[in-house]
PDB file of C-alpha atoms in Angstrom:
ATOM      1  CA  MET A 249     -11.540 -16.472  14.783  1.00 44.00           C
ATOM      2  CA  ILE A 250     -11.865 -15.774  11.074  1.00 47.00           C
ATOM      3  CA  ASN A 251     -15.303 -16.368   9.566  1.00 49.00           C
ATOM      4  CA  THR A 252     -16.572 -17.929   6.357  1.00 42.00           C
ATOM      5  CA  LYS A 253     -15.826 -14.794   4.343  1.00 49.00           C
ATOM      6  CA  THR A 254     -12.152 -15.363   5.020  1.00 50.00           C
ATOM      7  CA  ILE A 255     -12.417 -18.941   3.792  1.00 43.00           C
ATOM      8  CA  LEU A 256     -13.671 -17.564   0.481  1.00 49.00           C
ATOM      9  CA  LEU A 257     -10.729 -15.163   0.388  1.00 49.00           C
ATOM     10  CA  VAL A 258      -8.278 -17.966   1.056  1.00 49.00           C
ATOM     11  CA  LEU A 259      -9.772 -20.071  -1.724  1.00 44.00           C
ATOM     12  CA  LEU A 260      -9.577 -17.141  -4.087  1.00 47.00           C
ATOM     13  CA  PHE A 261      -6.159 -15.763  -3.276  1.00 45.00           C
ATOM     14  CA  THR A 262      -3.970 -18.396  -1.684  1.00 44.00           C
ATOM     15  CA  ALA A 263      -5.141 -21.108  -4.063  1.00 40.00           C
ATOM     16  CA  LEU A 264      -5.678 -24.070  -1.766  1.00 39.00           C
ATOM     17  CA  GLY A 265      -6.613 -26.708  -4.287  1.00 35.00           C
ATOM     18  CA  VAL A 266      -7.842 -24.643  -7.183  1.00 35.00           C
ATOM     19  CA  ARG A 267      -6.612 -21.161  -7.999  1.00 38.00           C
ATOM     20  CA  ALA A 268      -3.272 -19.625  -8.916  1.00 40.00           C
ATOM     21  CA  GLN A 269      -1.472 -17.483  -6.373  1.00 43.00           C
ATOM     22  CA  GLN A 270      -1.282 -13.831  -7.424  1.00 62.00           C
ATOM     23  CA  ASP A 271       1.236 -11.027  -7.025  1.00 78.00           C
ATOM     24  CA  ALA A 272       0.162  -8.156  -4.771  1.00 82.00           C
ATOM     25  CA  GLN A 273      -1.726  -5.426  -6.630  1.00 85.00           C
ATOM     26  CA  PHE A 274      -1.295  -1.660  -6.248  1.00 92.00           C
ATOM     27  CA  THR A 275      -3.481   1.226  -7.373  1.00 93.00           C
ATOM     28  CA  GLN A 276      -0.506   3.597  -7.515  1.00 93.00           C
ATOM     29  CA  TYR A 277       1.639   1.224  -9.566  1.00 92.00           C
ATOM     30  CA  MET A 278       3.078   4.167 -11.525  1.00 91.00           C
ATOM     31  CA  TYR A 279       5.162   5.105  -8.466  1.00 93.00           C
ATOM     32  CA  ASN A 280       6.005   1.514  -7.482  1.00 92.00           C
ATOM     33  CA  THR A 281       7.378   0.233 -10.794  1.00 95.00           C
ATOM     34  CA  ILE A 282      10.435  -1.357  -9.166  1.00 95.00           C
ATOM     35  CA  SER A 283       8.212  -3.998  -7.527  1.00 94.00           C
ATOM     36  CA  ILE A 284       7.238  -5.497 -10.910  1.00 95.00           C
ATOM     37  CA  ASN A 285      10.063  -4.441 -13.263  1.00 97.00           C
ATOM     38  CA  PRO A 286      13.745  -4.724 -12.222  1.00 98.00           C
ATOM     39  CA  ALA A 287      14.839  -2.619 -15.221  1.00 98.00           C
ATOM     40  CA  TYR A 288      13.471   0.443 -13.386  1.00 97.00           C
ATOM     41  CA  ALA A 289      16.380   0.290 -10.899  1.00 97.00           C
ATOM     42  CA  GLY A 290      18.418   3.486 -11.053  1.00 95.00           C
ATOM     43  CA  SER A 291      16.217   5.160 -13.669  1.00 94.00           C
ATOM     44  CA  ARG A 292      15.338   8.127 -11.434  1.00 92.00           C
ATOM     45  CA  GLY A 293      18.978   9.186 -11.290  1.00 90.00           C
ATOM     46  CA  ALA A 294      18.945   9.305  -7.483  1.00 91.00           C
ATOM     47  CA  ILE A 295      18.872   7.104  -4.410  1.00 94.00           C
ATOM     48  CA  SER A 296      15.123   6.529  -4.316  1.00 95.00           C
ATOM     49  CA  ILE A 297      13.527   5.163  -1.127  1.00 97.00           C
ATOM     50  CA  PHE A 298       9.887   4.081  -1.294  1.00 97.00           C
ATOM     51  CA  GLY A 299       7.412   2.759   1.271  1.00 98.00           C
ATOM     52  CA  LEU A 300       3.726   1.856   0.758  1.00 97.00           C
ATOM     53  CA  TYR A 301       0.912   0.413   2.856  1.00 97.00           C
ATOM     54  CA  ARG A 302      -2.344  -0.904   1.386  1.00 97.00           C
ATOM     55  CA  THR A 303      -5.384  -2.162   3.253  1.00 96.00           C
ATOM     56  CA  GLN A 304      -7.875  -3.750   0.898  1.00 94.00           C
ATOM     57  CA  TRP A 305     -11.635  -4.290   1.280  1.00 93.00           C
ATOM     58  CA  VAL A 306     -11.923  -2.579   4.670  1.00 94.00           C
ATOM     59  CA  GLY A 307     -14.565  -4.221   6.857  1.00 91.00           C
ATOM     60  CA  LEU A 308     -14.152  -7.698   5.392  1.00 88.00           C
ATOM     61  CA  ASP A 309     -12.543 -10.115   7.870  1.00 86.00           C
ATOM     62  CA  GLY A 310      -9.196 -11.465   6.712  1.00 86.00           C
ATOM     63  CA  ALA A 311      -8.963  -9.037   3.757  1.00 90.00           C
ATOM     64  CA  PRO A 312      -5.523  -8.399   2.173  1.00 92.00           C
ATOM     65  CA  GLN A 313      -3.039  -6.039   3.808  1.00 95.00           C
ATOM     66  CA  THR A 314       0.132  -5.258   1.878  1.00 96.00           C
ATOM     67  CA  SER A 315       3.312  -3.430   2.916  1.00 97.00           C
ATOM     68  CA  THR A 316       6.227  -2.751   0.604  1.00 97.00           C
ATOM     69  CA  PHE A 317       9.602  -1.054   1.014  1.00 97.00           C
ATOM     70  CA  SER A 318      12.317  -0.560  -1.603  1.00 97.00           C
ATOM     71  CA  ILE A 319      15.549   1.287  -2.318  1.00 97.00           C
ATOM     72  CA  ASN A 320      17.090   1.697  -5.771  1.00 97.00           C
ATOM     73  CA  THR A 321      19.947   3.794  -7.101  1.00 96.00           C
ATOM     74  CA  PRO A 322      22.211   4.220 -10.125  1.00 95.00           C
ATOM     75  CA  ILE A 323      25.856   3.257  -9.651  1.00 95.00           C
ATOM     76  CA  GLU A 324      27.911   6.373 -10.277  1.00 91.00           C
ATOM     77  CA  GLY A 325      30.243   6.219 -13.267  1.00 92.00           C
ATOM     78  CA  THR A 326      28.583   3.121 -14.763  1.00 96.00           C
ATOM     79  CA  ASN A 327      25.470   2.153 -16.740  1.00 96.00           C
ATOM     80  CA  PHE A 328      24.211  -0.016 -13.876  1.00 98.00           C
ATOM     81  CA  GLY A 329      21.437   0.490 -11.362  1.00 97.00           C
ATOM     82  CA  VAL A 330      20.670  -1.682  -8.339  1.00 98.00           C
ATOM     83  CA  GLY A 331      17.817  -2.072  -5.903  1.00 98.00           C
ATOM     84  CA  VAL A 332      16.411  -4.151  -3.059  1.00 98.00           C
ATOM     85  CA  GLY A 333      12.801  -4.565  -1.993  1.00 97.00           C
ATOM     86  CA  ILE A 334      10.505  -6.257   0.518  1.00 97.00           C
ATOM     87  CA  VAL A 335       6.802  -6.978  -0.007  1.00 96.00           C
ATOM     88  CA  ASN A 336       4.674  -8.443   2.785  1.00 96.00           C
ATOM     89  CA  ASP A 337       1.190  -9.660   1.875  1.00 94.00           C
ATOM     90  CA  ARG A 338      -1.292 -10.870   4.525  1.00 93.00           C
ATOM     91  CA  ILE A 339      -4.543 -12.535   3.510  1.00 90.00           C
ATOM     92  CA  GLY A 340      -6.562 -14.291   6.214  1.00 86.00           C
ATOM     93  CA  PRO A 341      -4.371 -17.039   7.704  1.00 87.00           C
ATOM     94  CA  ALA A 342      -1.646 -16.546   5.067  1.00 88.00           C
ATOM     95  CA  ASP A 343       1.395 -14.315   5.607  1.00 92.00           C
ATOM     96  CA  GLU A 344       3.787 -14.083   2.658  1.00 92.00           C
ATOM     97  CA  THR A 345       7.032 -12.089   2.477  1.00 95.00           C
ATOM     98  CA  ASN A 346       9.030 -11.577  -0.702  1.00 95.00           C
ATOM     99  CA  ILE A 347      12.593 -10.211  -0.559  1.00 97.00           C
ATOM    100  CA  SER A 348      14.157  -9.214  -3.884  1.00 97.00           C
ATOM    101  CA  ALA A 349      17.370  -7.791  -5.345  1.00 98.00           C
ATOM    102  CA  ASP A 350      17.402  -5.999  -8.707  1.00 98.00           C
ATOM    103  CA  ILE A 351      20.138  -5.053 -11.143  1.00 98.00           C
ATOM    104  CA  ALA A 352      19.657  -3.069 -14.354  1.00 98.00           C
ATOM    105  CA  TYR A 353      21.914  -2.110 -17.259  1.00 98.00           C
ATOM    106  CA  THR A 354      20.998   0.964 -19.298  1.00 97.00           C
ATOM    107  CA  ILE A 355      22.024   2.030 -22.811  1.00 97.00           C
ATOM    108  CA  LYS A 356      21.249   5.293 -24.584  1.00 96.00           C
ATOM    109  CA  THR A 357      19.148   4.694 -27.702  1.00 96.00           C
ATOM    110  CA  SER A 358      18.705   8.323 -28.797  1.00 95.00           C
ATOM    111  CA  GLU A 359      19.146  11.870 -27.592  1.00 93.00           C
ATOM    112  CA  ASN A 360      16.154  11.559 -25.271  1.00 92.00           C
ATOM    113  CA  PHE A 361      15.526   7.849 -24.715  1.00 96.00           C
ATOM    114  CA  ARG A 362      17.262   5.100 -22.767  1.00 96.00           C
ATOM    115  CA  LEU A 363      16.688   1.347 -22.750  1.00 98.00           C
ATOM    116  CA  ALA A 364      17.256  -0.638 -19.562  1.00 98.00           C
ATOM    117  CA  PHE A 365      17.469  -4.405 -19.077  1.00 98.00           C
ATOM    118  CA  GLY A 366      16.898  -5.780 -15.604  1.00 98.00           C
ATOM    119  CA  ILE A 367      17.125  -9.016 -13.616  1.00 98.00           C
ATOM    120  CA  LYS A 368      15.325  -9.720 -10.352  1.00 98.00           C
ATOM    121  CA  ALA A 369      16.370 -12.408  -7.858  1.00 98.00           C
ATOM    122  CA  SER A 370      13.939 -13.077  -5.038  1.00 96.00           C
ATOM    123  CA  ALA A 371      13.275 -15.222  -1.995  1.00 95.00           C
ATOM    124  CA  ASN A 372       9.744 -15.996  -0.863  1.00 92.00           C
ATOM    125  CA  LEU A 373       8.670 -17.007   2.662  1.00 92.00           C
ATOM    126  CA  LEU A 374       5.136 -18.326   3.125  1.00 89.00           C
ATOM    127  CA  ASN A 375       3.327 -18.954   6.421  1.00 89.00           C
ATOM    128  CA  VAL A 376      -0.233 -20.281   6.708  1.00 85.00           C
ATOM    129  CA  ASP A 377      -1.862 -20.753  10.112  1.00 83.00           C
ATOM    130  CA  PHE A 378      -4.894 -22.990   9.548  1.00 75.00           C
ATOM    131  CA  ASN A 379      -5.838 -22.580  13.227  1.00 75.00           C
ATOM    132  CA  LYS A 380      -7.260 -19.176  12.273  1.00 72.00           C
ATOM    133  CA  LEU A 381      -9.881 -20.804  10.054  1.00 70.00           C
ATOM    134  CA  SER A 382     -13.318 -21.993  11.015  1.00 65.00           C
ATOM    135  CA  VAL A 383     -14.083 -25.080   8.926  1.00 62.00           C
ATOM    136  CA  PHE A 384     -17.707 -26.003   8.216  1.00 61.00           C
ATOM    137  CA  ASN A 385     -18.886 -29.256   6.664  1.00 59.00           C
ATOM    138  CA  GLY A 386     -15.297 -30.348   6.173  1.00 55.00           C
ATOM    139  CA  THR A 387     -14.491 -33.855   4.997  1.00 53.00           C
ATOM    140  CA  THR A 388     -12.125 -36.170   6.862  1.00 51.00           C
ATOM    141  CA  SER A 389      -9.363 -35.550   4.326  1.00 50.00           C
ATOM    142  CA  THR A 390      -9.816 -31.784   4.556  1.00 51.00           C
ATOM    143  CA  ASP A 391      -9.706 -31.882   8.370  1.00 55.00           C
ATOM    144  CA  ARG A 392      -6.486 -33.878   8.234  1.00 54.00           C
ATOM    145  CA  LEU A 393      -4.973 -31.422   5.761  1.00 55.00           C
ATOM    146  CA  LEU A 394      -5.690 -28.418   7.988  1.00 58.00           C
ATOM    147  CA  GLN A 395      -3.766 -29.974  10.872  1.00 60.00           C
ATOM    148  CA  PHE A 396      -0.476 -29.073   9.173  1.00 68.00           C
ATOM    149  CA  ASN A 397       0.454 -25.391   9.130  1.00 75.00           C
ATOM    150  CA  ILE A 398       2.950 -23.960   6.658  1.00 77.00           C
ATOM    151  CA  ASP A 399       5.928 -22.429   8.475  1.00 76.00           C
ATOM    152  CA  ASN A 400       8.428 -20.248   6.593  1.00 78.00           C
ATOM    153  CA  ARG A 401       8.145 -22.254   3.382  1.00 85.00           C
ATOM    154  CA  PHE A 402      11.106 -20.932   1.358  1.00 90.00           C
ATOM    155  CA  SER A 403      11.202 -20.723  -2.429  1.00 90.00           C
ATOM    156  CA  PRO A 404      13.669 -18.814  -4.631  1.00 94.00           C
ATOM    157  CA  ASN A 405      12.775 -17.192  -7.933  1.00 95.00           C
ATOM    158  CA  ILE A 406      14.168 -15.091 -10.761  1.00 96.00           C
ATOM    159  CA  GLY A 407      12.602 -12.538 -13.085  1.00 97.00           C
ATOM    160  CA  ALA A 408      13.503 -10.035 -15.796  1.00 98.00           C
ATOM    161  CA  GLY A 409      12.245  -6.906 -17.497  1.00 98.00           C
ATOM    162  CA  VAL A 410      12.941  -4.158 -20.019  1.00 98.00           C
ATOM    163  CA  PHE A 411      12.182  -0.459 -19.551  1.00 98.00           C
ATOM    164  CA  TRP A 412      12.388   2.146 -22.360  1.00 97.00           C
ATOM    165  CA  TYR A 413      12.039   5.685 -21.105  1.00 96.00           C
ATOM    166  CA  SER A 414      12.720   9.395 -21.405  1.00 94.00           C
ATOM    167  CA  GLU A 415      11.871  12.349 -19.168  1.00 90.00           C
ATOM    168  CA  LYS A 416       8.352  12.405 -20.638  1.00 92.00           C
ATOM    169  CA  SER A 417       7.340   8.808 -21.421  1.00 95.00           C
ATOM    170  CA  TYR A 418       8.005   5.143 -20.728  1.00 96.00           C
ATOM    171  CA  ILE A 419       7.138   1.589 -21.813  1.00 97.00           C
ATOM    172  CA  GLY A 420       7.996  -1.554 -19.878  1.00 97.00           C
ATOM    173  CA  LEU A 421       7.641  -5.325 -20.154  1.00 98.00           C
ATOM    174  CA  SER A 422       8.449  -7.688 -17.302  1.00 97.00           C
ATOM    175  CA  ILE A 423       8.009 -11.106 -15.709  1.00 96.00           C
ATOM    176  CA  PRO A 424       8.966 -10.793 -12.011  1.00 94.00           C
ATOM    177  CA  ASN A 425       8.861 -14.575 -11.408  1.00 93.00           C
ATOM    178  CA  PHE A 426       9.822 -17.171 -14.010  1.00 93.00           C
ATOM    179  CA  LEU A 427       9.609 -20.198 -11.722  1.00 89.00           C
ATOM    180  CA  GLU A 428       6.147 -21.623 -11.062  1.00 81.00           C
ATOM    181  CA  THR A 429       6.956 -22.753  -7.547  1.00 72.00           C
ATOM    182  CA  ARG A 430       4.584 -24.997  -5.594  1.00 68.00           C
ATOM    183  CA  HIS A 431       4.323 -23.414  -2.162  1.00 55.00           C
ATOM    184  CA  PHE A 432       2.112 -26.181  -0.821  1.00 55.00           C
ATOM    185  CA  ASP A 433       1.669 -29.637  -2.309  1.00 53.00           C
ATOM    186  CA  ARG A 434       0.411 -32.437  -0.105  1.00 53.00           C
ATOM    187  CA  LEU A 435      -1.437 -35.639  -0.925  1.00 49.00           C
ATOM    188  CA  SER A 436      -4.290 -36.300   1.473  1.00 47.00           C
ATOM    189  CA  THR A 437      -5.819 -39.772   1.741  1.00 48.00           C
ATOM    190  CA  SER A 438      -9.186 -40.820   3.078  1.00 48.00           C
ATOM    191  CA  THR A 439     -10.533 -44.220   4.032  1.00 49.00           C
ATOM    192  CA  THR A 440     -13.860 -43.341   2.420  1.00 50.00           C
ATOM    193  CA  GLY A 441     -12.720 -41.753  -0.826  1.00 50.00           C
ATOM    194  CA  PRO A 442      -9.908 -41.236  -3.333  1.00 49.00           C
ATOM    195  CA  ALA A 443      -6.685 -39.389  -2.579  1.00 47.00           C
ATOM    196  CA  THR A 444      -6.877 -35.633  -2.995  1.00 45.00           C
ATOM    197  CA  SER A 445      -4.063 -33.286  -3.965  1.00 46.00           C
ATOM    198  CA  PHE A 446      -3.935 -29.729  -2.623  1.00 49.00           C
ATOM    199  CA  SER A 447      -1.495 -27.196  -4.063  1.00 52.00           C
ATOM    200  CA  ALA A 448      -0.719 -23.481  -4.308  1.00 59.00           C
ATOM    201  CA  ARG A 449       1.449 -22.513  -7.244  1.00 65.00           C
ATOM    202  CA  GLU A 450       3.227 -19.226  -7.948  1.00 69.00           C
ATOM    203  CA  ARG A 451       2.406 -18.714 -11.630  1.00 77.00           C
ATOM    204  CA  MET A 452       4.167 -16.371 -14.046  1.00 87.00           C
ATOM    205  CA  ASN A 453       2.711 -12.853 -14.135  1.00 91.00           C
ATOM    206  CA  PHE A 454       3.283 -10.923 -17.370  1.00 95.00           C
ATOM    207  CA  TYR A 455       3.256  -7.114 -17.000  1.00 96.00           C
ATOM    208  CA  PHE A 456       3.061  -4.343 -19.594  1.00 97.00           C
ATOM    209  CA  ILE A 457       3.242  -0.725 -18.417  1.00 97.00           C
ATOM    210  CA  ALA A 458       3.197   2.559 -20.315  1.00 97.00           C
ATOM    211  CA  GLY A 459       2.796   6.251 -19.604  1.00 96.00           C
ATOM    212  CA  LYS A 460       3.354   9.694 -21.103  1.00 95.00           C
ATOM    213  CA  VAL A 461       3.498  13.223 -19.682  1.00 95.00           C
ATOM    214  CA  PHE A 462       1.770  16.062 -21.544  1.00 95.00           C
ATOM    215  CA  ASP A 463       2.442  19.727 -20.742  1.00 95.00           C
ATOM    216  CA  LEU A 464      -1.033  21.278 -20.899  1.00 96.00           C
ATOM    217  CA  ASN A 465       0.325  24.699 -19.914  1.00 96.00           C
ATOM    218  CA  ASP A 466       3.004  26.206 -17.669  1.00 93.00           C
ATOM    219  CA  GLU A 467       1.176  25.145 -14.500  1.00 95.00           C
ATOM    220  CA  ILE A 468      -0.437  21.797 -15.366  1.00 96.00           C
ATOM    221  CA  LYS A 469       0.947  18.493 -16.613  1.00 96.00           C
ATOM    222  CA  PHE A 470      -1.169  15.449 -17.432  1.00 96.00           C
ATOM    223  CA  LYS A 471       0.013  11.838 -17.369  1.00 96.00           C
ATOM    224  CA  PRO A 472      -2.122   8.939 -18.559  1.00 96.00           C
ATOM    225  CA  ALA A 473      -0.772   5.504 -17.597  1.00 96.00           C
ATOM    226  CA  LEU A 474      -1.576   1.878 -18.310  1.00 96.00           C
ATOM    227  CA  LEU A 475      -0.817  -1.406 -16.564  1.00 96.00           C
ATOM    228  CA  THR A 476      -1.819  -4.764 -18.018  1.00 96.00           C
ATOM    229  CA  LYS A 477      -1.255  -8.046 -16.168  1.00 94.00           C
ATOM    230  CA  ILE A 478      -1.713 -11.495 -17.650  1.00 92.00           C
ATOM    231  CA  VAL A 479      -1.534 -14.663 -15.544  1.00 88.00           C
ATOM    232  CA  SER A 480      -2.734 -18.160 -16.293  1.00 77.00           C
ATOM    233  CA  GLY A 481      -5.929 -19.109 -14.480  1.00 74.00           C
ATOM    234  CA  ALA A 482      -7.023 -15.517 -13.760  1.00 78.00           C
ATOM    235  CA  PRO A 483      -8.895 -12.819 -15.729  1.00 82.00           C
ATOM    236  CA  LEU A 484      -6.940 -10.226 -17.690  1.00 87.00           C
ATOM    237  CA  GLN A 485      -6.225  -7.212 -15.461  1.00 91.00           C
ATOM    238  CA  VAL A 486      -6.160  -3.762 -17.061  1.00 95.00           C
ATOM    239  CA  ASP A 487      -5.559  -0.589 -15.031  1.00 96.00           C
ATOM    240  CA  LEU A 488      -6.061   2.812 -16.679  1.00 96.00           C
ATOM    241  CA  SER A 489      -5.171   6.026 -14.848  1.00 96.00           C
ATOM    242  CA  GLY A 490      -4.789   9.741 -15.390  1.00 97.00           C
ATOM    243  CA  ASN A 491      -2.980  12.158 -13.066  1.00 97.00           C
ATOM    244  CA  PHE A 492      -2.629  15.932 -13.165  1.00 97.00           C
ATOM    245  CA  LEU A 493       0.471  17.620 -11.704  1.00 96.00           C
ATOM    246  CA  ILE A 494      -0.411  21.166 -10.686  1.00 96.00           C
ATOM    247  CA  ASN A 495       2.291  23.814 -10.106  1.00 94.00           C
ATOM    248  CA  GLU A 496       4.896  21.060  -9.676  1.00 91.00           C
ATOM    249  CA  LYS A 497       3.380  20.350  -6.245  1.00 94.00           C
ATOM    250  CA  PHE A 498      -0.094  18.806  -6.215  1.00 96.00           C
ATOM    251  CA  VAL A 499      -1.198  15.598  -7.919  1.00 97.00           C
ATOM    252  CA  LEU A 500      -4.846  14.717  -8.510  1.00 98.00           C
ATOM    253  CA  GLY A 501      -6.083  11.784 -10.556  1.00 97.00           C
ATOM    254  CA  ALA A 502      -8.418   8.877 -11.091  1.00 97.00           C
ATOM    255  CA  ALA A 503      -8.090   5.272 -12.208  1.00 97.00           C
ATOM    256  CA  TYR A 504     -10.207   2.381 -13.407  1.00 97.00           C
ATOM    257  CA  ARG A 505      -9.423  -1.291 -12.941  1.00 94.00           C
ATOM    258  CA  TRP A 506     -11.307  -3.215 -15.608  1.00 92.00           C
ATOM    259  CA  SER A 507     -14.423  -4.886 -14.179  1.00 88.00           C
ATOM    260  CA  ALA A 508     -13.102  -4.449 -10.626  1.00 91.00           C
ATOM    261  CA  ALA A 509     -12.779  -0.942  -9.172  1.00 94.00           C
ATOM    262  CA  VAL A 510     -12.618   2.818  -9.650  1.00 97.00           C
ATOM    263  CA  SER A 511     -10.046   4.881  -7.764  1.00 97.00           C
ATOM    264  CA  ILE A 512      -9.121   8.422  -6.830  1.00 97.00           C
ATOM    265  CA  MET A 513      -5.533   9.479  -6.186  1.00 97.00           C
ATOM    266  CA  ALA A 514      -3.850  12.500  -4.632  1.00 98.00           C
ATOM    267  CA  GLY A 515      -0.268  13.457  -3.939  1.00 97.00           C
ATOM    268  CA  PHE A 516       1.852  16.297  -2.633  1.00 96.00           C
ATOM    269  CA  GLN A 517       5.464  17.108  -3.538  1.00 94.00           C
ATOM    270  CA  VAL A 518       6.566  18.339  -0.124  1.00 95.00           C
ATOM    271  CA  SER A 519      10.048  19.222  -1.406  1.00 91.00           C
ATOM    272  CA  ASP A 520      12.416  18.163  -4.188  1.00 87.00           C
ATOM    273  CA  ALA A 521      13.129  15.031  -2.155  1.00 91.00           C
ATOM    274  CA  TRP A 522       9.841  14.144  -0.414  1.00 94.00           C
ATOM    275  CA  PHE A 523       6.609  13.032  -2.087  1.00 96.00           C
ATOM    276  CA  ILE A 524       3.539  11.601  -0.369  1.00 97.00           C
ATOM    277  CA  GLY A 525       0.551   9.997  -2.048  1.00 97.00           C
ATOM    278  CA  TYR A 526      -2.842   8.499  -1.234  1.00 98.00           C
ATOM    279  CA  GLY A 527      -5.278   6.333  -3.183  1.00 97.00           C
ATOM    280  CA  TYR A 528      -8.802   5.054  -2.525  1.00 97.00           C
ATOM    281  CA  ASP A 529     -10.503   2.195  -4.399  1.00 96.00           C
ATOM    282  CA  LEU A 530     -14.228   1.596  -4.613  1.00 95.00           C
ATOM    283  CA  GLU A 531     -15.290  -1.841  -5.864  1.00 92.00           C
ATOM    284  CA  THR A 532     -17.559  -2.039  -8.912  1.00 93.00           C
ATOM    285  CA  THR A 533     -18.392  -5.708  -8.307  1.00 91.00           C
ATOM    286  CA  ARG A 534     -20.853  -7.313  -5.883  1.00 90.00           C
ATOM    287  CA  LEU A 535     -18.004  -7.424  -3.373  1.00 87.00           C
ATOM    288  CA  ALA A 536     -18.766  -3.739  -2.732  1.00 89.00           C
ATOM    289  CA  ASN A 537     -21.721  -4.919  -0.620  1.00 90.00           C
ATOM    290  CA  PHE A 538     -19.330  -6.402   1.952  1.00 90.00           C
ATOM    291  CA  ASN A 539     -16.622  -3.726   2.347  1.00 92.00           C
ATOM    292  CA  SER A 540     -16.088   0.027   2.447  1.00 93.00           C
ATOM    293  CA  GLY A 541     -13.271   0.200  -0.105  1.00 94.00           C
ATOM    294  CA  SER A 542      -9.468   0.020  -0.121  1.00 96.00           C
ATOM    295  CA  HIS A 543      -6.898   2.575   1.080  1.00 97.00           C
ATOM    296  CA  GLU A 544      -3.313   3.025  -0.049  1.00 97.00           C
ATOM    297  CA  ILE A 545      -0.692   5.485   1.201  1.00 98.00           C
ATOM    298  CA  PHE A 546       2.961   5.848   0.203  1.00 98.00           C
ATOM    299  CA  LEU A 547       6.004   7.982   0.885  1.00 98.00           C
ATOM    300  CA  ARG A 548       8.967   8.459  -1.452  1.00 97.00           C
ATOM    301  CA  TYR A 549      12.316  10.100  -0.738  1.00 95.00           C
ATOM    302  CA  ASP A 550      14.864  10.900  -3.461  1.00 93.00           C
ATOM    303  CA  LEU A 551      18.406  11.663  -2.365  1.00 90.00           C
ATOM    304  CA  PHE A 552      20.085  13.639  -5.156  1.00 77.00           C
ATOM    305  CA  ARG A 553      23.695  14.629  -5.489  1.00 64.00           C
ATOM    306  CA  ASN A 554      23.975  18.424  -5.253  1.00 52.00           C
ATOM    307  CA  TYR A 555      25.025  18.856  -8.900  1.00 48.00           C
ATOM    308  CA  ASP A 556      22.288  16.506 -10.146  1.00 54.00           C
ATOM    309  CA  ARG A 557      19.373  18.033  -8.265  1.00 51.00           C
ATOM    310  CA  ILE A 558      16.344  18.295 -10.556  1.00 52.00           C
ATOM    311  CA  ILE A 559      14.690  21.607 -11.335  1.00 49.00           C
ATOM    312  CA  SER A 560      11.193  20.094 -11.320  1.00 54.00           C
ATOM    313  CA  PRO A 561       9.914  16.734  -9.998  1.00 59.00           C
ATOM    314  CA  ARG A 562       9.786  13.843 -12.460  1.00 70.00           C
ATOM    315  CA  PHE A 563       6.259  12.570 -12.877  1.00 75.00           C
ATOM    316  CA  PHE A 564       7.102   8.844 -12.616  1.00 79.00           C
TER     317      PHE A 564
END
């Protein structure tokens, strides 16, 4: 049975009654751009397969666990790229799965830069099992509300993005979900008080990403990166990171999430095709007193055509 800490998590993240529902967050967003910006589809010039697992706030009952899987590829002989992705986010009694399809169209703007426009179509499935909650000091209306679970609540959505990039730098703007869908909206009545409305709304998330690769010498490259997320009803989120690529094989870096967490990151380019990465977050808020941090691991596989195989790994 989930304890009172989980109830706080549910109130904060699944927005029963008050807060806005949020997109899943990732420390290693620089490798998972397709999840927030559909214009990224096909930009790597290969069939790119990506899988990530994140367990957040380890030791806190009901804390978020996120899994994501995606495939994207350019369409040979055209300016189009396509992709599909699945993100599963579990927080306490809530289990949410988002399935998306992306299409991007790219034009060459200069000798080195390309500009891509993307559209994302998605389907969201939400399940909430209120039987997993322990309710304390609940009112009659609240008790009645919690008798009704949410089972596979379906909601479609559409998003868009732009991505301007070269082999050394990139800038992107995106809104993955335009529709502010109400996942849960029920009017609860009480014989002793006024009617109460409970709702969870998927609000628009605005993303800005940027990064640049600097060649410090023949063996070391450095890439600073930025992600900014703006959503109504939540604080501004700013992620700053810096990664070093050593001998085209090893990646070491650190990140800071404004007023939230500090992170360390590591990666290994096993071969031209395989890359594995790990990230660890340590909270800088009072929440650090209740958990031992967050872990994130991912694996990426790039399937190149023989005549397009890269000489050195691309750093994003």
